[in-house]
Amino acid sequence: MFRESFVMSLQNIRGNKMRSFLTMLGIIIGVTAIIALITIVTGVTNEVTSRFTELGAGKINVRANGTVLKRGITESDMQKLSQIENIAGVSPNVSLTLPVSNGGTLTDDVIIEGRSDIYFRNNDVIAAGRPLSPVDMDPHSRVCVINAEAAREFFLQQNPLGGRLVIGGLNYTVVGVLKDSDNDVMSQMNRMMNSAGKINIVIPYKAALRMTGMGNITSLELYMTDTGQSEETMRQIEMVLDQAFNFKDNSYSLINLDSLLDTMNTITSMMTTMLAGIAAIALLVGGIGIMNMMLVSVTERTTEIGLRKALGAKPSIIQTQFLMESVVLSLLGGLIGILLGNLISYVVAYLIGFTFVMSVDAVAIGFFFSAGIGVLFGWAPANKASRLNPIDALRSM
């Protein structure tokens, strides 16, 4: 009987093609909207998250201007920070602008960054040559790593490795070339805040510190071993810095990109839920359309129902037939909506530029929602059909 009810449902749907399509339209629109919204939002979120992770996941940035009595962080403070259990490395960052020359080429206001070997150990930024090593951290070391723009500016059509640059009146030897895209977020922020060009040169941080005339570090990066312990690590860092600056307010600030990432994921999750809820309203409208069509169908087929009951059909069989027709109608609309939703998501992903990944969760939600709508809104018409009195039904012939 289940198979016969299914076949009869398909026959009745085919017999009223236009009415069936218009009835399914609400389900199609609702499921399409749910699939497209969830897939697009998930795809964009994953793309943004991956980019954000590249910029500094597992990293805590410290800005420590200090107090009137103590400017910045000392080597002793950095040693204490490095001894925190979850800290894998401490990388100071010194930034300044200086004139740089190479033979007859002189460029003013070149961005000079002082970095340690820890920075290069935790960031894949070298395109050619070598990074700065622990040996280069000597205050008298005269080596540097330049970016591609600096290589074009000072070593046009030449191999920059081994070349010489005069930085702040001192000769430096080029030992490496940076990649064009630097994934370090704080370096990018420094360059955005500075109106100078794109020329960037990295030298040992102790040498850069001597050029600034400062004795302490005001900016550094801490690399975590386990990002899952970021909150506890932040508390330990704050404890060390509070002691270093005698618990003075506004003496330092911490930027934990992992916490920002968690906040962003929470916000996008809420947005996805909200958008899916709005799209689900279309499914309810589609369900009402199915109920309306099935009630009309029961009225039109009163004679058929009465005849079947007179021949011995049980109310449960009549109910199963109409309920089956409602579910099949809803599922057909759901399947069409799933196909359209994924097609729209693929087109949007191609146009925006993020990787399209079919959301299994979105497909499951669309499928079970449409099946549930068919059962929910088909129950009342099916129940009405099963309760018809066969004598009253046959009297309407």
mmCIF file of C-alpha atoms in Angstrom:
data_model
loop_
_atom_site.group_PDB
_atom_site.id
_atom_site.type_symbol
_atom_site.label_atom_id
_atom_site.label_comp_id
_atom_site.label_asym_id
_atom_site.label_seq_id
_atom_site.Cartn_x
_atom_site.Cartn_y
_atom_site.Cartn_z
ATOM 1 C CA MET A 1 0.000 0.000 0.000
ATOM 2 C CA PHE A 2 2.908 2.331 0.717
ATOM 3 C CA ARG A 3 4.250 1.838 -2.813
ATOM 4 C CA GLU A 4 0.799 2.285 -4.357
ATOM 5 C CA SER A 5 0.243 5.469 -2.354
ATOM 6 C CA PHE A 6 3.557 6.821 -3.602
ATOM 7 C CA VAL A 7 2.713 6.028 -7.251
ATOM 8 C CA MET A 8 -0.741 7.585 -6.912
ATOM 9 C CA SER A 9 0.832 10.697 -5.356
ATOM 10 C CA LEU A 10 3.104 11.135 -8.375
ATOM 11 C CA GLN A 11 0.166 10.614 -10.744
ATOM 12 C CA ASN A 12 -1.922 13.266 -8.960
ATOM 13 C CA ILE A 13 1.013 15.726 -9.000
ATOM 14 C CA ARG A 14 1.580 15.126 -12.737
ATOM 15 C CA GLY A 15 -2.139 15.500 -13.375
ATOM 16 C CA ASN A 16 -2.054 19.060 -11.953
ATOM 17 C CA LYS A 17 1.373 20.267 -13.090
ATOM 18 C CA MET A 18 0.823 24.015 -12.876
ATOM 19 C CA ARG A 19 -0.975 23.903 -9.536
ATOM 20 C CA SER A 20 1.635 21.518 -8.127
ATOM 21 C CA PHE A 21 4.492 23.781 -9.283
ATOM 22 C CA LEU A 22 2.916 26.895 -7.790
ATOM 23 C CA THR A 23 2.359 24.982 -4.547
ATOM 24 C CA MET A 24 5.990 23.841 -4.475
ATOM 25 C CA LEU A 25 7.254 27.337 -5.253
ATOM 26 C CA GLY A 26 7.196 28.425 -1.619
ATOM 27 C CA ILE A 27 9.186 25.341 -0.592
ATOM 28 C CA ILE A 28 11.631 25.868 -3.471
ATOM 29 C CA ILE A 29 12.234 29.507 -2.531
ATOM 30 C CA GLY A 30 12.582 28.702 1.172
ATOM 31 C CA VAL A 31 15.033 25.816 0.731
ATOM 32 C CA THR A 32 17.009 27.743 -1.913
ATOM 33 C CA ALA A 33 17.338 30.691 0.442
ATOM 34 C CA ILE A 34 18.439 28.510 3.364
ATOM 35 C CA ILE A 35 21.011 26.577 1.299
ATOM 36 C CA ALA A 36 22.400 29.688 -0.412
ATOM 37 C CA LEU A 37 22.589 31.827 2.724
ATOM 38 C CA ILE A 38 24.196 29.178 4.926
ATOM 39 C CA THR A 39 26.666 28.068 2.228
ATOM 40 C CA ILE A 40 27.667 31.613 1.240
ATOM 41 C CA VAL A 41 28.011 32.881 4.807
ATOM 42 C CA THR A 42 29.987 29.751 5.783
ATOM 43 C CA GLY A 43 32.251 30.084 2.737
ATOM 44 C CA VAL A 44 32.937 33.777 3.318
ATOM 45 C CA THR A 45 33.488 33.164 7.043
ATOM 46 C CA ASN A 46 35.962 30.356 6.348
ATOM 47 C CA GLU A 47 37.832 32.548 3.857
ATOM 48 C CA VAL A 48 38.007 35.487 6.259
ATOM 49 C CA THR A 49 38.989 33.174 9.113
ATOM 50 C CA SER A 50 41.809 31.610 7.093
ATOM 51 C CA ARG A 51 43.110 35.042 6.100
ATOM 52 C CA PHE A 52 42.810 36.231 9.683
ATOM 53 C CA THR A 53 44.608 33.119 10.914
ATOM 54 C CA GLU A 54 47.453 33.781 8.504
ATOM 55 C CA LEU A 55 47.760 37.298 9.888
ATOM 56 C CA GLY A 56 48.429 36.225 13.419
ATOM 57 C CA ALA A 57 46.761 33.219 14.947
ATOM 58 C CA GLY A 58 48.721 31.945 17.930
ATOM 59 C CA LYS A 59 50.250 35.359 18.443
ATOM 60 C CA ILE A 60 49.830 38.038 21.107
ATOM 61 C CA ASN A 61 50.933 41.565 20.261
ATOM 62 C CA VAL A 62 52.136 43.767 23.098
ATOM 63 C CA ARG A 63 52.309 47.567 22.983
ATOM 64 C CA ALA A 64 54.144 48.865 26.045
ATOM 65 C CA ASN A 65 54.761 52.603 26.116
ATOM 66 C CA GLY A 66 55.375 52.255 29.841
ATOM 67 C CA THR A 67 55.314 55.023 32.418
ATOM 68 C CA VAL A 68 57.162 58.259 33.091
ATOM 69 C CA LEU A 69 59.705 56.376 35.186
ATOM 70 C CA LYS A 70 60.064 53.416 32.831
ATOM 71 C CA ARG A 71 59.710 53.551 29.060
ATOM 72 C CA GLY A 72 59.124 50.222 27.360
ATOM 73 C CA ILE A 73 60.129 46.664 28.162
ATOM 74 C CA THR A 74 63.635 45.706 29.229
ATOM 75 C CA GLU A 75 65.603 42.605 28.260
ATOM 76 C CA SER A 76 64.911 41.292 31.752
ATOM 77 C CA ASP A 77 61.153 41.693 31.231
ATOM 78 C CA MET A 78 61.368 39.856 27.913
ATOM 79 C CA GLN A 79 63.233 37.043 29.632
ATOM 80 C CA LYS A 80 60.410 36.712 32.166
ATOM 81 C CA LEU A 81 57.821 36.689 29.385
ATOM 82 C CA SER A 82 59.715 33.976 27.535
ATOM 83 C CA GLN A 83 59.633 31.808 30.677
ATOM 84 C CA ILE A 84 55.807 31.662 30.659
ATOM 85 C CA GLU A 85 54.869 28.032 30.075
ATOM 86 C CA ASN A 86 52.770 28.510 26.912
ATOM 87 C CA ILE A 87 55.086 31.059 25.268
ATOM 88 C CA ALA A 88 57.218 29.581 22.478
ATOM 89 C CA GLY A 89 59.097 32.769 21.671
ATOM 90 C CA VAL A 90 59.330 36.528 22.190
ATOM 91 C CA SER A 91 59.979 38.723 19.164
ATOM 92 C CA PRO A 92 60.754 42.448 19.683
ATOM 93 C CA ASN A 93 59.723 44.918 17.006
ATOM 94 C CA VAL A 94 61.407 48.274 16.485
ATOM 95 C CA SER A 95 60.139 50.560 13.711
ATOM 96 C CA LEU A 96 61.631 53.786 12.363
ATOM 97 C CA THR A 97 62.238 55.629 9.095
ATOM 98 C CA LEU A 98 65.701 56.520 7.800
ATOM 99 C CA PRO A 99 67.357 57.558 4.528
ATOM 100 C CA VAL A 100 68.940 54.632 2.669
ATOM 101 C CA SER A 101 71.472 54.828 -0.139
ATOM 102 C CA ASN A 102 73.264 52.490 -2.504
ATOM 103 C CA GLY A 103 75.907 54.145 -4.648
ATOM 104 C CA GLY A 104 74.098 56.867 -6.562
ATOM 105 C CA THR A 105 70.606 55.951 -5.361
ATOM 106 C CA LEU A 106 69.329 57.764 -2.254
ATOM 107 C CA THR A 107 65.826 57.252 -0.879
ATOM 108 C CA ASP A 108 64.456 59.158 2.092
ATOM 109 C CA ASP A 109 62.046 57.857 4.724
ATOM 110 C CA VAL A 110 62.548 54.144 4.143
ATOM 111 C CA ILE A 111 60.716 51.968 6.677
ATOM 112 C CA ILE A 112 63.263 50.161 8.845
ATOM 113 C CA GLU A 113 62.085 47.326 11.067
ATOM 114 C CA GLY A 114 64.153 45.804 13.824
ATOM 115 C CA ARG A 115 63.411 42.101 14.234
ATOM 116 C CA SER A 116 64.864 39.117 16.054
ATOM 117 C CA ASP A 117 65.579 35.604 14.806
ATOM 118 C CA ILE A 118 62.421 34.461 16.699
ATOM 119 C CA TYR A 119 60.285 36.411 14.240
ATOM 120 C CA PHE A 120 61.751 34.622 11.230
ATOM 121 C CA ARG A 121 61.499 31.278 13.003
ATOM 122 C CA ASN A 122 57.722 31.717 13.390
ATOM 123 C CA ASN A 123 56.920 33.453 10.074
ATOM 124 C CA ASP A 124 57.569 32.115 6.599
ATOM 125 C CA VAL A 125 58.501 35.419 4.953
ATOM 126 C CA ILE A 126 61.824 34.723 3.165
ATOM 127 C CA ALA A 127 61.713 34.431 -0.638
ATOM 128 C CA ALA A 128 65.472 34.282 -1.279
ATOM 129 C CA GLY A 129 68.640 34.135 0.790
ATOM 130 C CA ARG A 130 68.459 33.541 4.516
ATOM 131 C CA PRO A 131 66.647 35.064 7.501
ATOM 132 C CA LEU A 132 68.307 36.809 10.406
ATOM 133 C CA SER A 133 69.948 34.281 12.745
ATOM 134 C CA PRO A 134 70.732 34.322 16.493
ATOM 135 C CA VAL A 135 74.330 35.284 15.621
ATOM 136 C CA ASP A 136 73.012 38.417 13.873
ATOM 137 C CA MET A 137 71.430 39.673 17.116
ATOM 138 C CA ASP A 138 74.725 41.199 18.193
ATOM 139 C CA PRO A 139 74.294 45.007 18.491
ATOM 140 C CA HIS A 140 77.195 45.501 16.077
ATOM 141 C CA SER A 141 75.833 43.144 13.410
ATOM 142 C CA ARG A 142 75.440 44.812 9.999
ATOM 143 C CA VAL A 143 73.157 42.531 7.981
ATOM 144 C CA CYS A 144 69.672 43.168 6.641
ATOM 145 C CA VAL A 145 66.743 41.570 4.832
ATOM 146 C CA ILE A 146 64.927 43.656 2.228
ATOM 147 C CA ASN A 147 61.568 43.364 0.498
ATOM 148 C CA ALA A 148 61.020 43.087 -3.254
ATOM 149 C CA GLU A 149 60.339 46.817 -3.625
ATOM 150 C CA ALA A 150 63.681 47.660 -1.997
ATOM 151 C CA ALA A 151 65.427 45.156 -4.275
ATOM 152 C CA ARG A 152 63.958 46.892 -7.327
ATOM 153 C CA GLU A 153 64.798 50.329 -5.954
ATOM 154 C CA PHE A 154 68.436 49.715 -5.036
ATOM 155 C CA PHE A 155 69.462 46.672 -7.095
ATOM 156 C CA LEU A 156 67.648 47.029 -10.412
ATOM 157 C CA GLN A 157 68.415 44.025 -12.639
ATOM 158 C CA GLN A 158 71.006 42.847 -10.113
ATOM 159 C CA ASN A 159 71.124 40.109 -7.512
ATOM 160 C CA PRO A 160 70.599 41.931 -4.201
ATOM 161 C CA LEU A 161 72.088 39.118 -2.084
ATOM 162 C CA GLY A 162 75.478 40.203 -0.882
ATOM 163 C CA GLY A 163 74.841 43.801 -1.905
ATOM 164 C CA ARG A 164 75.564 46.778 0.328
ATOM 165 C CA LEU A 165 73.190 49.450 1.633
ATOM 166 C CA VAL A 166 73.972 52.500 3.729
ATOM 167 C CA ILE A 167 71.330 52.742 6.460
ATOM 168 C CA GLY A 168 71.573 55.629 8.872
ATOM 169 C CA GLY A 169 75.190 56.183 7.857
ATOM 170 C CA LEU A 170 76.229 52.538 8.433
ATOM 171 C CA ASN A 171 76.984 49.863 5.841
ATOM 172 C CA TYR A 172 74.700 46.810 5.839
ATOM 173 C CA THR A 173 74.995 43.615 3.808
ATOM 174 C CA VAL A 174 71.827 42.170 2.259
ATOM 175 C CA VAL A 175 71.433 38.500 3.257
ATOM 176 C CA GLY A 176 67.811 37.853 2.303
ATOM 177 C CA VAL A 177 64.760 39.044 0.374
ATOM 178 C CA LEU A 178 61.236 39.046 1.800
ATOM 179 C CA LYS A 179 58.212 37.642 0.028
ATOM 180 C CA ASP A 180 55.927 40.136 -1.704
ATOM 181 C CA SER A 181 53.034 39.345 0.665
ATOM 182 C CA ASP A 182 53.936 39.755 4.290
ATOM 183 C CA ASN A 183 51.424 37.965 6.502
ATOM 184 C CA ASP A 184 52.439 39.749 9.670
ATOM 185 C CA VAL A 185 49.553 41.975 10.709
ATOM 186 C CA MET A 186 51.527 44.371 12.891
ATOM 187 C CA SER A 187 54.059 45.030 10.132
ATOM 188 C CA GLN A 188 51.214 45.809 7.760
ATOM 189 C CA MET A 189 49.662 48.167 10.318
ATOM 190 C CA ASN A 190 52.995 49.955 10.761
ATOM 191 C CA ARG A 191 53.283 50.490 7.030
ATOM 192 C CA MET A 192 49.675 51.637 6.696
ATOM 193 C CA MET A 193 50.175 54.202 9.459
ATOM 194 C CA ASN A 194 53.352 55.453 7.791
ATOM 195 C CA SER A 195 52.866 57.563 4.670
ATOM 196 C CA ALA A 196 56.191 56.425 3.208
ATOM 197 C CA GLY A 197 56.344 54.096 0.244
ATOM 198 C CA LYS A 198 56.458 50.322 0.153
ATOM 199 C CA ILE A 199 60.219 50.023 0.624
ATOM 200 C CA ASN A 200 60.906 47.966 3.720
ATOM 201 C CA ILE A 201 64.185 46.807 5.257
ATOM 202 C CA VAL A 202 64.561 44.505 8.267
ATOM 203 C CA ILE A 203 67.668 44.708 10.452
ATOM 204 C CA PRO A 204 68.522 43.113 13.844
ATOM 205 C CA TYR A 205 66.391 44.695 16.537
ATOM 206 C CA LYS A 206 69.338 45.636 18.758
ATOM 207 C CA ALA A 207 70.909 47.597 15.921
ATOM 208 C CA ALA A 208 67.569 49.312 15.248
ATOM 209 C CA LEU A 209 67.188 50.059 18.949
ATOM 210 C CA ARG A 210 70.553 51.813 18.996
ATOM 211 C CA MET A 211 69.458 53.950 16.027
ATOM 212 C CA THR A 212 66.353 55.115 17.876
ATOM 213 C CA GLY A 213 68.351 56.109 20.941
ATOM 214 C CA MET A 214 65.978 54.153 23.158
ATOM 215 C CA GLY A 215 67.062 51.534 25.631
ATOM 216 C CA ASN A 216 63.820 49.545 25.857
ATOM 217 C CA ILE A 217 61.332 47.858 23.552
ATOM 218 C CA THR A 218 57.828 49.317 23.136
ATOM 219 C CA SER A 219 56.424 46.653 20.803
ATOM 220 C CA LEU A 220 56.847 42.897 20.719
ATOM 221 C CA GLU A 221 55.108 39.703 19.691
ATOM 222 C CA LEU A 222 54.604 36.596 21.801
ATOM 223 C CA TYR A 223 54.113 33.242 20.067
ATOM 224 C CA MET A 224 51.971 30.668 21.858
ATOM 225 C CA THR A 225 52.499 26.922 21.815
ATOM 226 C CA ASP A 226 48.820 26.080 22.412
ATOM 227 C CA THR A 227 46.164 28.583 21.301
ATOM 228 C CA GLY A 228 43.600 26.777 23.447
ATOM 229 C CA GLN A 229 45.310 28.207 26.532
ATOM 230 C CA SER A 230 45.302 31.797 25.300
ATOM 231 C CA GLU A 231 43.164 33.161 28.149
ATOM 232 C CA GLU A 232 45.406 31.731 30.867
ATOM 233 C CA THR A 233 48.479 32.867 28.932
ATOM 234 C CA MET A 234 47.061 36.384 28.687
ATOM 235 C CA ARG A 235 46.589 36.466 32.461
ATOM 236 C CA GLN A 236 50.196 35.409 33.047
ATOM 237 C CA ILE A 237 51.465 38.032 30.589
ATOM 238 C CA GLU A 238 49.422 40.712 32.332
ATOM 239 C CA MET A 239 50.870 39.616 35.663
ATOM 240 C CA VAL A 240 54.446 40.018 34.384
ATOM 241 C CA LEU A 241 53.731 43.396 32.766
ATOM 242 C CA ASP A 242 51.836 44.696 35.795
ATOM 243 C CA GLN A 243 54.857 43.932 37.941
ATOM 244 C CA ALA A 244 57.176 45.507 35.352
ATOM 245 C CA PHE A 245 55.225 48.799 35.359
ATOM 246 C CA ASN A 246 54.199 48.823 39.043
ATOM 247 C CA PHE A 247 50.531 48.199 38.176
ATOM 248 C CA LYS A 248 50.180 51.582 36.449
ATOM 249 C CA ASP A 249 47.064 51.903 34.276
ATOM 250 C CA ASN A 250 47.432 52.326 30.505
ATOM 251 C CA SER A 251 51.111 51.385 30.607
ATOM 252 C CA TYR A 252 50.602 48.597 28.081
ATOM 253 C CA SER A 253 48.008 46.976 25.824
ATOM 254 C CA LEU A 254 47.577 43.426 24.533
ATOM 255 C CA ILE A 255 46.074 42.334 21.224
ATOM 256 C CA ASN A 256 45.142 38.664 21.075
ATOM 257 C CA LEU A 257 44.096 37.821 17.534
ATOM 258 C CA ASP A 258 42.742 34.431 18.633
ATOM 259 C CA SER A 259 40.214 36.145 20.911
ATOM 260 C CA LEU A 260 39.203 38.429 18.058
ATOM 261 C CA LEU A 261 38.835 35.350 15.863
ATOM 262 C CA ASP A 262 36.567 33.661 18.425
ATOM 263 C CA THR A 263 34.438 36.805 18.630
ATOM 264 C CA MET A 264 34.177 36.970 14.853
ATOM 265 C CA ASN A 265 33.134 33.293 14.663
ATOM 266 C CA THR A 266 30.444 33.905 17.297
ATOM 267 C CA ILE A 267 29.079 36.885 15.385
ATOM 268 C CA THR A 268 29.015 35.056 12.047
ATOM 269 C CA SER A 269 27.331 32.051 13.689
ATOM 270 C CA MET A 270 24.604 34.325 15.049
ATOM 271 C CA MET A 271 24.198 35.959 11.630
ATOM 272 C CA THR A 272 23.908 32.563 9.935
ATOM 273 C CA THR A 273 21.245 31.440 12.397
ATOM 274 C CA MET A 274 19.324 34.686 11.964
ATOM 275 C CA LEU A 275 19.439 34.531 8.160
ATOM 276 C CA ALA A 276 18.401 30.869 8.170
ATOM 277 C CA GLY A 277 15.485 31.765 10.452
ATOM 278 C CA ILE A 278 14.365 34.497 8.081
ATOM 279 C CA ALA A 279 14.624 32.108 5.126
ATOM 280 C CA ALA A 280 12.605 29.510 7.060
ATOM 281 C CA ILE A 281 9.636 31.879 6.954
ATOM 282 C CA ALA A 282 9.399 31.157 3.223
ATOM 283 C CA LEU A 283 9.159 27.463 4.089
ATOM 284 C CA LEU A 284 6.216 28.150 6.377
ATOM 285 C CA VAL A 285 4.540 30.074 3.568
ATOM 286 C CA GLY A 286 5.189 27.113 1.285
ATOM 287 C CA GLY A 287 3.725 24.778 3.894
ATOM 288 C CA ILE A 288 0.555 26.850 4.040
ATOM 289 C CA GLY A 289 0.368 26.605 0.245
ATOM 290 C CA ILE A 290 0.640 22.819 0.452
ATOM 291 C CA MET A 291 -2.110 22.677 3.065
ATOM 292 C CA ASN A 292 -4.347 24.850 0.903
ATOM 293 C CA MET A 293 -3.773 22.677 -2.166
ATOM 294 C CA MET A 294 -4.401 19.460 -0.259
ATOM 295 C CA LEU A 295 -7.652 20.806 1.216
ATOM 296 C CA VAL A 296 -8.786 21.729 -2.290
ATOM 297 C CA SER A 297 -7.695 18.294 -3.483
ATOM 298 C CA VAL A 298 -9.754 16.597 -0.746
ATOM 299 C CA THR A 299 -12.797 18.641 -1.753
ATOM 300 C CA GLU A 300 -12.343 17.806 -5.448
ATOM 301 C CA ARG A 301 -11.855 14.102 -4.754
ATOM 302 C CA THR A 302 -14.709 13.642 -2.289
ATOM 303 C CA THR A 303 -16.451 11.194 -4.595
ATOM 304 C CA GLU A 304 -13.261 9.157 -5.066
ATOM 305 C CA ILE A 305 -12.764 8.981 -1.316
ATOM 306 C CA GLY A 306 -16.381 7.892 -0.745
ATOM 307 C CA LEU A 307 -16.125 5.214 -3.430
ATOM 308 C CA ARG A 308 -12.883 3.838 -1.996
ATOM 309 C CA LYS A 309 -14.354 3.721 1.501
ATOM 310 C CA ALA A 310 -17.489 1.980 0.170
ATOM 311 C CA LEU A 311 -15.221 -0.657 -1.380
ATOM 312 C CA GLY A 312 -13.549 -1.282 1.977
ATOM 313 C CA ALA A 313 -10.611 1.160 2.153
ATOM 314 C CA LYS A 314 -9.667 1.873 5.765
ATOM 315 C CA PRO A 315 -9.378 5.481 7.019
ATOM 316 C CA SER A 316 -5.659 4.897 7.697
ATOM 317 C CA ILE A 317 -5.107 4.019 4.022
ATOM 318 C CA ILE A 318 -6.921 7.170 2.858
ATOM 319 C CA GLN A 319 -4.909 9.216 5.345
ATOM 320 C CA THR A 320 -1.615 7.643 4.222
ATOM 321 C CA GLN A 321 -2.379 8.407 0.562
ATOM 322 C CA PHE A 322 -3.024 12.125 1.101
ATOM 323 C CA LEU A 323 -0.187 12.482 3.585
ATOM 324 C CA MET A 324 2.139 10.768 1.122
ATOM 325 C CA GLU A 325 1.088 13.178 -1.610
ATOM 326 C CA SER A 326 1.819 16.145 0.664
ATOM 327 C CA VAL A 327 5.286 14.813 1.631
ATOM 328 C CA VAL A 328 6.212 13.968 -1.981
ATOM 329 C CA LEU A 329 5.157 17.425 -3.108
ATOM 330 C CA SER A 330 7.203 19.051 -0.357
ATOM 331 C CA LEU A 331 10.251 16.855 -0.945
ATOM 332 C CA LEU A 332 10.237 17.562 -4.674
ATOM 333 C CA GLY A 333 10.255 21.263 -3.902
ATOM 334 C CA GLY A 334 13.026 20.685 -1.357
ATOM 335 C CA LEU A 335 15.226 18.782 -3.827
ATOM 336 C CA ILE A 336 14.799 21.498 -6.453
ATOM 337 C CA GLY A 337 15.608 24.102 -3.792
ATOM 338 C CA ILE A 338 18.773 22.218 -2.771
ATOM 339 C CA LEU A 339 19.997 22.145 -6.381
ATOM 340 C CA LEU A 340 19.192 25.823 -6.959
ATOM 341 C CA GLY A 341 20.707 26.859 -3.618
ATOM 342 C CA ASN A 342 24.017 25.137 -4.337
ATOM 343 C CA LEU A 343 24.059 26.497 -7.889
ATOM 344 C CA ILE A 344 23.553 30.055 -6.634
ATOM 345 C CA SER A 345 26.216 29.519 -3.958
ATOM 346 C CA TYR A 346 28.692 28.275 -6.568
ATOM 347 C CA VAL A 347 28.087 31.296 -8.802
ATOM 348 C CA VAL A 348 28.445 33.728 -5.883
ATOM 349 C CA ALA A 349 31.631 31.953 -4.726
ATOM 350 C CA TYR A 350 33.073 32.279 -8.228
ATOM 351 C CA LEU A 351 32.170 35.974 -8.473
ATOM 352 C CA ILE A 352 33.366 36.923 -4.980
ATOM 353 C CA GLY A 353 36.448 34.722 -5.083
ATOM 354 C CA PHE A 354 36.098 32.299 -2.168
ATOM 355 C CA THR A 355 36.266 28.511 -2.341
ATOM 356 C CA PHE A 356 32.882 26.854 -2.802
ATOM 357 C CA VAL A 357 32.268 23.962 -0.414
ATOM 358 C CA MET A 358 28.893 22.260 -0.313
ATOM 359 C CA SER A 359 27.484 22.538 3.189
ATOM 360 C CA VAL A 360 26.252 19.115 4.282
ATOM 361 C CA ASP A 361 24.524 20.719 7.252
ATOM 362 C CA ALA A 362 22.646 23.143 4.987
ATOM 363 C CA VAL A 363 21.558 20.317 2.660
ATOM 364 C CA ALA A 364 20.380 18.228 5.631
ATOM 365 C CA ILE A 365 18.486 21.182 7.084
ATOM 366 C CA GLY A 366 16.814 21.889 3.728
ATOM 367 C CA PHE A 367 15.856 18.243 3.202
ATOM 368 C CA PHE A 368 14.445 17.564 6.665
ATOM 369 C CA PHE A 369 12.722 20.940 6.823
ATOM 370 C CA SER A 370 10.901 20.269 3.564
ATOM 371 C CA ALA A 371 9.939 16.737 4.701
ATOM 372 C CA GLY A 372 8.749 18.104 8.038
ATOM 373 C CA ILE A 373 6.713 20.817 6.337
ATOM 374 C CA GLY A 374 5.039 18.156 4.171
ATOM 375 C CA VAL A 375 4.046 16.089 7.224
ATOM 376 C CA LEU A 376 3.057 19.064 9.362
ATOM 377 C CA PHE A 377 0.870 20.836 6.832
ATOM 378 C CA GLY A 378 -0.383 17.690 5.120
ATOM 379 C CA TRP A 379 -1.681 16.088 8.292
ATOM 380 C CA ALA A 380 -4.865 18.140 8.631
ATOM 381 C CA PRO A 381 -6.075 17.611 4.995
ATOM 382 C CA ALA A 382 -5.177 13.894 5.193
ATOM 383 C CA ASN A 383 -7.013 13.546 8.479
ATOM 384 C CA LYS A 384 -10.047 15.336 7.014
ATOM 385 C CA ALA A 385 -10.068 12.966 4.038
ATOM 386 C CA SER A 386 -9.870 9.878 6.279
ATOM 387 C CA ARG A 387 -12.869 11.039 8.335
ATOM 388 C CA LEU A 388 -15.254 11.620 5.434
ATOM 389 C CA ASN A 389 -18.511 9.690 5.723
ATOM 390 C CA PRO A 390 -18.733 7.435 2.629
ATOM 391 C CA ILE A 391 -22.526 7.957 2.337
ATOM 392 C CA ASP A 392 -22.150 11.764 2.382
ATOM 393 C CA ALA A 393 -19.260 11.518 -0.032
ATOM 394 C CA LEU A 394 -21.147 9.352 -2.516
ATOM 395 C CA ARG A 395 -24.217 11.614 -2.225
ATOM 396 C CA SER A 396 -22.181 14.396 -3.840
ATOM 397 C CA MET A 397 -21.880 12.405 -7.119
#
